[in-house]
Amino acid sequence: MKAIKKNANSLFPFSFVYKGSKEPQNELPTHMHDFHEIIYVHKGTGTFFINNTLYDMNQGDVFLVPNDTIHHAVPNQDDLVTSSVVFFSPALIQTIPIDENFSYTFIVEKIKKHKHYKISLSETKQVTFEQFLNDIEKELREKQMGSIHAAILITHQILLYLSRLSIEQIDQTFREENLNRFWMNEIFAYIDRNLQGNISLSLLAEKAHVSPAHFSRVFKEVTGIGLIVYLNKKRTYKAKDLLRKTDYPVAHIAELSGFDSTPHFYRTFKKFIGTTPSDYRKNKKNMFKSTGD
């Protein structure tokens, strides 16, 4: 798998993986990040867990994962997925001040609102979409002047293309697709609603009408991690959002996020985010001030 490395010091990170394949054991466990991600499946099958919902992965599927959205891919060991992935910062999406009711963030905002992250392309549309990806790969491979700028412009074209497709397809998909075809979906939704409560393996297994051992095995297959780690990550991500959006005291945020104590919150937050809750909030405020200047 060949990737254009993201520059950690850049304000406008961009990265691209062209036709990469991974064994299931090499996929990242359930995670989230600060940038958007567009995944196109060239071939292979599997499942994709995105924000409390499991989706089938098949040739011609496009998944758009907005920033700060928890997700985990599970390719089929007997039919490995080959995919291309575009990673890009929200800061890269240009807003052009013209008199038209459209923005390149239209598709991202729509997906965030409806919480449906998959678009399946017809064979004709697959050819069109693959040409976009081929063009990005060519630009980055040949490294002519402005190649990264060209790749970012093509990414804008992809967002426009997906926005137009969403009008004709996604709305219909909302009505027709049975998102509860996997019994785990109801469990993920229950966890999301009850993060502040006392969630245990036995409780969830009882709700799913399976044994704790079976629940634990399936849960790890789907998310790539155990239940306790998953709960700690979900609670940490909720706290991260509250630290950015509110002025609540850290102890109150720990409580709202479902942690049993403030020290446990501090340890867990630093483990997953790499800094303390207080320092994270301070850094985000300083970054905002710097951007405002």
Coordinates of C-alpha atoms in Angstrom, one line a residue:
M1 CA 0.0 0.0 0.0
K2 CA 1.5 3.3 -1.1
A3 CA 0.4 6.5 0.6
I4 CA 1.3 10.2 0.2
K5 CA 2.5 11.0 3.8
K6 CA 0.5 13.6 5.7
N7 CA 2.5 16.5 6.8
A8 CA 1.9 16.8 10.5
N9 CA 3.1 20.5 10.5
S10 CA 0.8 21.5 7.6
L11 CA -2.4 23.5 8.2
F12 CA -3.9 21.8 5.2
P13 CA -3.1 18.1 5.3
F14 CA -3.8 15.9 2.3
S15 CA -3.1 12.2 1.8
F16 CA -4.0 9.6 -0.8
V17 CA -3.8 5.8 -0.9
Y18 CA -4.3 4.2 -4.4
K19 CA -5.6 0.7 -4.7
G20 CA -4.3 -0.5 -1.3
S21 CA -5.2 -3.9 0.3
K22 CA -4.9 -4.9 4.0
E23 CA -5.3 -8.1 5.8
P24 CA -8.0 -7.9 8.5
Q25 CA -5.4 -8.1 11.3
N26 CA -3.7 -5.0 9.8
E27 CA -6.7 -2.8 9.8
L28 CA -6.8 -0.1 12.5
P29 CA -9.2 -0.9 15.4
T30 CA -12.2 1.4 15.9
H31 CA -10.9 5.0 15.7
M32 CA -11.6 8.5 14.6
H33 CA -9.6 11.5 13.4
D34 CA -9.7 15.3 12.6
F35 CA -9.9 14.9 8.8
H36 CA -12.5 13.7 6.3
E37 CA -12.0 10.4 4.5
I38 CA -13.4 9.1 1.1
I39 CA -13.1 5.4 0.5
Y40 CA -13.8 3.7 -2.8
V41 CA -14.0 -0.1 -3.0
H42 CA -12.4 -1.4 -6.3
K43 CA -13.0 -5.0 -5.4
G44 CA -13.4 -7.4 -2.5
T45 CA -16.0 -7.7 0.3
G46 CA -16.3 -7.0 4.0
T47 CA -18.2 -4.9 6.5
F48 CA -17.6 -1.3 7.6
F49 CA -18.6 0.0 11.0
I50 CA -19.3 3.7 11.0
N51 CA -20.9 5.6 13.8
N52 CA -23.1 2.9 15.3
T53 CA -24.0 1.3 12.0
L54 CA -22.6 -1.7 10.0
Y55 CA -22.5 -1.6 6.2
D56 CA -21.7 -4.2 3.6
M57 CA -18.6 -3.4 1.6
N58 CA -18.7 -4.4 -2.1
Q59 CA -17.2 -3.3 -5.4
G60 CA -18.3 0.2 -6.4
D61 CA -19.2 1.3 -2.9
V62 CA -18.1 4.8 -1.8
F63 CA -17.9 5.6 2.0
L64 CA -17.6 9.2 3.1
V65 CA -16.4 9.4 6.7
P66 CA -16.5 13.0 8.1
N67 CA -14.0 14.1 10.7
D68 CA -14.6 13.0 14.3
T69 CA -16.7 10.0 13.2
I70 CA -15.8 6.7 14.8
H71 CA -15.2 3.9 12.3
H72 CA -13.5 0.5 11.6
A73 CA -13.2 -1.6 8.4
V74 CA -13.4 -5.4 8.5
P75 CA -12.4 -6.9 5.1
N76 CA -13.3 -10.5 4.3
Q77 CA -10.3 -12.7 4.8
D78 CA -11.3 -14.8 1.7
D79 CA -12.1 -11.8 -0.5
L80 CA -9.7 -9.0 0.5
V81 CA -10.9 -5.4 -0.2
T82 CA -8.8 -3.3 -2.6
S83 CA -9.6 0.4 -2.0
S84 CA -8.5 3.9 -2.8
V85 CA -8.7 6.5 0.0
V86 CA -8.6 10.3 0.0
F87 CA -7.8 11.9 3.4
F88 CA -8.2 15.7 3.6
S89 CA -8.6 18.4 6.2
P90 CA -11.9 20.3 6.4
A91 CA -9.8 23.4 6.0
L92 CA -9.1 22.3 2.4
I93 CA -12.7 22.7 1.3
Q94 CA -13.1 26.0 -0.4
T95 CA -16.1 28.2 0.0
I96 CA -16.6 30.3 -3.2
P97 CA -18.7 33.5 -2.6
I98 CA -21.0 33.2 -5.6
D99 CA -24.7 33.5 -5.9
E100 CA -25.5 29.8 -6.0
N101 CA -27.1 27.6 -3.4
F102 CA -24.2 25.1 -3.2
S103 CA -21.1 24.5 -1.3
Y104 CA -18.5 21.6 -1.4
T105 CA -19.4 20.7 2.1
F106 CA -23.0 20.0 1.1
I107 CA -22.4 16.2 0.9
V108 CA -20.4 16.1 4.2
E109 CA -23.1 18.1 6.1
K110 CA -25.9 15.9 4.6
I111 CA -24.1 12.7 5.7
K112 CA -23.6 14.1 9.2
K113 CA -27.2 15.0 9.4
H114 CA -28.7 11.8 8.2
K115 CA -25.9 9.5 9.5
H116 CA -25.8 7.4 6.4
Y117 CA -22.2 7.1 5.0
K118 CA -22.5 4.8 2.0
I119 CA -23.2 5.4 -1.7
S120 CA -23.3 2.5 -4.2
L121 CA -22.3 3.3 -7.7
S122 CA -23.6 1.8 -10.9
E123 CA -21.0 0.4 -13.4
T124 CA -21.2 3.5 -15.5
K125 CA -20.6 5.8 -12.4
Q126 CA -17.8 3.5 -11.2
V127 CA -15.9 4.3 -14.4
T128 CA -16.4 8.0 -13.8
F129 CA -15.3 7.8 -10.2
E130 CA -12.3 5.7 -10.9
Q131 CA -11.2 8.3 -13.4
F132 CA -11.1 10.9 -10.7
L133 CA -8.9 8.6 -8.6
N134 CA -6.7 7.8 -11.6
D135 CA -6.2 11.5 -12.1
I136 CA -5.2 12.1 -8.5
E137 CA -2.7 9.2 -8.6
K138 CA -1.2 10.5 -11.9
E139 CA -0.8 14.0 -10.5
L140 CA 0.9 12.8 -7.3
R141 CA 3.1 10.3 -9.2
E142 CA 4.4 12.7 -11.8
K143 CA 5.0 15.5 -9.3
Q144 CA 4.7 18.3 -11.8
M145 CA 4.4 21.9 -10.5
G146 CA 1.2 22.3 -8.5
S147 CA 0.5 18.5 -8.3
I148 CA -0.9 18.6 -4.8
H149 CA -3.0 21.6 -5.7
A150 CA -4.3 19.6 -8.7
A151 CA -5.1 16.6 -6.5
I152 CA -7.1 18.9 -4.1
L153 CA -9.0 20.4 -7.0
I154 CA -9.9 16.9 -8.2
T155 CA -11.1 16.2 -4.6
H156 CA -13.4 19.1 -4.9
Q157 CA -14.8 17.5 -8.2
I158 CA -15.4 14.3 -6.3
L159 CA -17.3 16.2 -3.6
L160 CA -19.4 17.9 -6.3
Y161 CA -20.0 14.5 -8.0
L162 CA -21.1 12.9 -4.7
S163 CA -23.4 15.8 -3.9
R164 CA -25.2 15.4 -7.2
L165 CA -25.5 11.7 -6.7
S166 CA -26.9 12.2 -3.2
I167 CA -29.9 14.0 -4.7
E168 CA -30.9 11.0 -6.8
Q169 CA -29.7 8.1 -4.6
I170 CA -29.1 8.8 -1.0
D171 CA -32.6 10.1 -0.2
Q172 CA -34.0 6.9 -1.7
T173 CA -31.5 4.8 0.2
F174 CA -32.7 6.4 3.5
R175 CA -36.2 5.1 2.8
E176 CA -35.4 1.7 1.4
E177 CA -32.3 0.3 3.1
N178 CA -32.8 -1.7 6.3
L179 CA -30.0 -0.4 8.5
N180 CA -30.9 -2.9 11.3
R181 CA -30.1 -6.0 9.3
F182 CA -27.2 -6.5 11.7
W183 CA -28.3 -7.1 15.3
M184 CA -25.2 -5.3 16.5
N185 CA -26.6 -2.0 15.2
E186 CA -29.2 -1.8 17.9
I187 CA -26.4 -2.4 20.5
F188 CA -24.3 0.4 19.2
A189 CA -27.3 2.8 19.3
Y190 CA -28.0 1.7 22.9
I191 CA -24.4 2.3 23.9
D192 CA -24.5 5.8 22.3
R193 CA -27.7 6.7 24.2
N194 CA -26.5 5.4 27.6
L195 CA -22.8 6.3 27.8
Q196 CA -23.5 7.9 31.2
G197 CA -25.0 4.7 32.5
N198 CA -23.5 1.5 33.9
I199 CA -22.9 -0.5 30.7
S200 CA -21.7 -4.1 31.1
L201 CA -21.0 -7.1 28.9
S202 CA -23.8 -9.1 30.6
L203 CA -26.3 -6.3 30.2
L204 CA -25.6 -5.9 26.4
A205 CA -25.5 -9.7 25.8
E206 CA -28.9 -9.9 27.5
K207 CA -30.3 -7.2 25.3
A208 CA -28.9 -8.9 22.2
H209 CA -30.3 -12.3 23.3
V210 CA -26.9 -14.0 23.0
S211 CA -24.4 -15.4 25.4
P212 CA -21.7 -13.0 26.8
A213 CA -19.0 -15.1 25.2
H214 CA -20.7 -14.9 21.7
F215 CA -21.4 -11.2 22.2
S216 CA -17.7 -10.5 23.1
R217 CA -16.4 -12.5 20.1
V218 CA -18.7 -10.8 17.6
F219 CA -18.2 -7.3 19.1
K220 CA -14.4 -7.6 18.8
E221 CA -14.7 -8.9 15.2
V222 CA -16.8 -5.9 14.3
T223 CA -14.9 -3.1 16.1
G224 CA -11.4 -4.5 16.3
I225 CA -11.3 -3.9 20.1
G226 CA -12.9 -5.2 23.3
L227 CA -16.0 -3.7 24.9
I228 CA -14.2 -1.8 27.7
V229 CA -11.7 -0.2 25.3
Y230 CA -14.6 0.7 23.0
L231 CA -16.6 2.3 25.8
N232 CA -13.5 4.3 27.0
K233 CA -12.9 5.5 23.4
K234 CA -16.5 6.6 22.9
R235 CA -16.6 8.4 26.3
T236 CA -13.3 10.1 25.5
Y237 CA -14.5 11.3 22.1
K238 CA -17.7 12.6 23.7
A239 CA -15.6 14.5 26.3
K240 CA -13.3 15.8 23.5
D241 CA -16.4 17.3 21.8
L242 CA -17.7 18.8 25.1
L243 CA -14.3 20.4 25.8
R244 CA -14.3 22.1 22.4
K245 CA -18.0 23.3 22.5
T246 CA -18.7 24.1 26.2
D247 CA -17.1 25.8 29.2
Y248 CA -18.2 23.1 31.6
P249 CA -15.7 22.2 34.4
V250 CA -13.6 19.2 33.6
A251 CA -15.1 17.2 36.4
H252 CA -18.6 17.9 35.0
I253 CA -17.5 16.8 31.5
A254 CA -16.1 13.6 33.0
E255 CA -19.5 12.9 34.6
L256 CA -21.5 13.8 31.4
S257 CA -19.2 11.5 29.4
G258 CA -19.8 8.5 31.6
F259 CA -16.5 8.2 33.5
D260 CA -16.8 6.9 37.0
S261 CA -14.2 9.4 38.4
T262 CA -12.2 12.4 37.3
P263 CA -8.9 10.7 37.8
H264 CA -10.1 7.8 35.5
F265 CA -11.2 10.4 33.0
Y266 CA -7.7 12.1 33.0
R267 CA -5.9 8.8 32.6
T268 CA -8.1 7.6 29.8
F269 CA -8.2 10.9 28.0
K270 CA -4.4 11.3 28.0
K271 CA -4.0 7.7 26.8
F272 CA -6.2 8.2 23.7
I273 CA -5.6 11.9 22.9
G274 CA -2.0 12.3 24.1
T275 CA -2.7 15.2 26.4
T276 CA -4.7 16.1 29.5
P277 CA -8.3 17.4 29.1
S278 CA -7.3 20.9 30.4
D279 CA -4.3 21.1 28.0
Y280 CA -6.5 19.9 25.1
R281 CA -9.1 22.7 25.8
K282 CA -6.4 25.3 26.2
N283 CA -4.7 24.3 22.9
K284 CA -8.0 24.4 21.0
K285 CA -8.8 27.8 22.3
N286 CA -5.4 29.1 21.4
M287 CA -5.8 27.6 17.9
F288 CA -9.1 29.3 17.5
K289 CA -7.7 32.7 18.6
S290 CA -4.8 32.2 16.2
T291 CA -7.2 31.4 13.3
G292 CA -9.4 34.4 14.2
D293 CA -6.4 36.7 14.0

